[in-house]
Amino acid sequence: MVDRNPRITVVNDNQEFLQLMHSLLEEDSGYDVTTIDVDAIRNVEPIRQSRPELLIIDLRGRRNGLAGWDVLKAVRQDAELSELPIIICTGDLLGLEERAEEIAKDPRVRTLRKPFQVADLEAMVRSFVGEDETA
């Protein structure tokens, strides 16, 4: 039996979205959540240091750092993170469409389109981290 809450890392370029996800997943659902501004990421080290069991990432976000899709590809190439389940949570429907074939090839990646229902987010997270609805 696991005596700690599953660790989830959320990577996004929108601070309000990061705060919302922290509130929904940690404060409301009890997960151990780390939020990272995608624009601060130059490599996968911040993700590796958070030791996540699930990564939630947007496709967009590149002012100074890597774009979300670049981060996802770097995670897949990293020995420690390559098997990490990933939820792509994005409003970039064109980006999802352009990458649909590649996304479909990876069974550890699911997509959640913004705006989303909280219940859909919670169900998808539970499906990856294997948690019951009971705390």
Short mmCIF file of C-alpha atoms in Angstrom, two decimals:
data_model
loop_
_atom_site.label_atom_id
_atom_site.label_comp_id
_atom_site.label_asym_id
_atom_site.label_seq_id
_atom_site.Cartn_x
_atom_site.Cartn_y
_atom_site.Cartn_z
CA MET A 1 0.00 0.00 0.00
CA VAL A 2 1.31 3.44 -0.92
CA ASP A 3 1.60 5.72 2.12
CA ARG A 4 1.99 8.94 0.15
CA ASN A 5 -0.04 10.80 -2.40
CA PRO A 6 0.84 10.32 -6.08
CA ARG A 7 3.08 13.05 -7.51
CA ILE A 8 1.81 15.06 -10.47
CA THR A 9 3.79 17.71 -12.32
CA VAL A 10 1.90 20.34 -14.33
CA VAL A 11 3.81 22.31 -16.99
CA ASN A 12 2.12 25.32 -18.56
CA ASP A 13 2.86 28.92 -19.57
CA ASN A 14 -0.20 30.37 -17.82
CA GLN A 15 0.20 31.11 -14.10
CA GLU A 16 -3.56 31.20 -13.53
CA PHE A 17 -3.91 27.74 -15.07
CA LEU A 18 -1.05 26.44 -12.91
CA GLN A 19 -2.78 27.81 -9.80
CA LEU A 20 -6.10 26.28 -10.87
CA MET A 21 -4.52 22.86 -11.42
CA HIS A 22 -2.74 23.06 -8.07
CA SER A 23 -6.04 23.87 -6.39
CA LEU A 24 -7.99 21.12 -8.18
CA LEU A 25 -5.40 18.38 -7.87
CA GLU A 26 -3.68 19.06 -4.56
CA GLU A 27 -6.07 21.04 -2.40
CA ASP A 28 -9.27 19.34 -3.61
CA SER A 29 -8.05 15.86 -4.59
CA GLY A 30 -5.02 15.35 -2.35
CA TYR A 31 -2.30 14.73 -4.93
CA ASP A 32 1.24 16.02 -4.44
CA VAL A 33 1.42 18.66 -7.19
CA THR A 34 4.43 20.51 -8.59
CA THR A 35 3.79 23.32 -11.07
CA ILE A 36 6.42 24.50 -13.54
CA ASP A 37 6.25 27.44 -15.94
CA VAL A 38 7.12 25.95 -19.35
CA ASP A 39 8.99 29.13 -20.23
CA ALA A 40 11.48 28.37 -17.45
CA ILE A 41 12.31 24.93 -18.86
CA ARG A 42 15.53 24.60 -20.84
CA ASN A 43 15.75 20.82 -20.37
CA VAL A 44 13.88 18.06 -18.52
CA GLU A 45 15.81 18.47 -15.26
CA PRO A 46 13.06 20.42 -13.43
CA ILE A 47 10.60 17.67 -14.35
CA ARG A 48 13.04 14.94 -13.32
CA GLN A 49 13.63 16.67 -9.97
CA SER A 50 9.89 16.71 -9.25
CA ARG A 51 9.84 12.89 -9.60
CA PRO A 52 6.32 12.77 -11.06
CA GLU A 53 4.13 9.76 -11.62
CA LEU A 54 2.10 11.81 -14.10
CA LEU A 55 2.92 14.83 -16.25
CA ILE A 56 0.24 17.27 -17.41
CA ILE A 57 1.47 19.59 -20.15
CA ASP A 58 0.20 22.11 -22.68
CA LEU A 59 1.43 21.97 -26.28
CA ARG A 60 2.09 25.70 -26.40
CA GLY A 61 4.33 28.00 -24.44
CA ARG A 62 7.57 29.25 -25.84
CA ARG A 63 8.79 32.65 -24.95
CA ASN A 64 12.24 31.82 -23.67
CA GLY A 65 12.12 28.08 -22.99
CA LEU A 66 11.03 25.00 -24.88
CA ALA A 67 7.56 24.63 -26.37
CA GLY A 68 5.32 22.10 -24.65
CA TRP A 69 5.62 19.63 -27.54
CA ASP A 70 9.43 19.91 -27.36
CA VAL A 71 9.27 19.17 -23.63
CA LEU A 72 7.11 16.11 -24.30
CA LYS A 73 9.60 14.78 -26.87
CA ALA A 74 12.51 15.44 -24.49
CA VAL A 75 10.69 13.56 -21.72
CA ARG A 76 10.23 10.56 -24.04
CA GLN A 77 13.99 10.58 -24.81
CA ASP A 78 15.03 10.79 -21.13
CA ALA A 79 15.96 7.43 -19.55
CA GLU A 80 14.31 8.27 -16.21
CA LEU A 81 11.14 9.79 -17.67
CA SER A 82 10.55 7.86 -20.91
CA GLU A 83 7.72 5.71 -19.49
CA LEU A 84 6.00 8.60 -17.69
CA PRO A 85 2.26 8.90 -18.40
CA ILE A 86 1.36 12.26 -19.92
CA ILE A 87 -1.86 14.20 -20.26
CA ILE A 88 -1.70 16.86 -22.96
CA CYS A 89 -4.13 19.50 -21.69
CA THR A 90 -4.44 22.17 -24.33
CA GLY A 91 -6.70 24.52 -26.20
CA ASP A 92 -4.41 24.22 -29.23
CA LEU A 93 -6.79 22.11 -31.29
CA LEU A 94 -4.81 22.66 -34.49
CA GLY A 95 -1.66 21.45 -32.72
CA LEU A 96 -3.50 18.35 -31.50
CA GLU A 97 -4.79 17.68 -35.00
CA GLU A 98 -1.32 18.10 -36.54
CA ARG A 99 0.16 15.64 -34.03
CA ALA A 100 -2.81 13.24 -33.74
CA GLU A 101 -1.08 10.33 -35.46
CA GLU A 102 2.05 10.63 -33.33
CA ILE A 103 0.02 11.02 -30.13
CA ALA A 104 -2.10 7.96 -30.99
CA LYS A 105 1.04 5.80 -31.22
CA ASP A 106 1.90 6.36 -27.54
CA PRO A 107 -0.49 4.56 -25.16
CA ARG A 108 0.91 6.56 -22.23
CA VAL A 109 -0.35 9.84 -23.68
CA ARG A 110 -3.93 11.08 -23.52
CA THR A 111 -5.41 14.41 -24.50
CA LEU A 112 -7.75 16.69 -22.61
CA ARG A 113 -9.04 19.68 -24.54
CA LYS A 114 -9.55 23.04 -22.87
CA PRO A 115 -12.03 23.99 -21.66
CA PHE A 116 -12.59 20.72 -19.83
CA GLN A 117 -14.93 19.38 -17.18
CA VAL A 118 -13.26 18.87 -13.79
CA ALA A 119 -14.76 15.38 -13.60
CA ASP A 120 -13.02 14.47 -16.89
CA LEU A 121 -9.68 15.70 -15.54
CA GLU A 122 -10.13 13.78 -12.30
CA ALA A 123 -11.10 10.56 -14.11
CA MET A 124 -8.13 10.79 -16.47
CA VAL A 125 -5.71 11.45 -13.60
CA ARG A 126 -7.12 8.50 -11.62
CA SER A 127 -6.77 6.23 -14.65
CA PHE A 128 -3.05 6.98 -14.78
CA VAL A 129 -2.12 7.02 -11.10
CA GLY A 130 -4.47 4.22 -10.10
CA GLU A 131 -6.11 6.01 -7.21
CA ASP A 132 -9.55 5.29 -5.86
CA GLU A 133 -12.06 8.07 -5.37
CA THR A 134 -11.78 7.46 -1.63
CA ALA A 135 -9.12 9.25 0.36
#
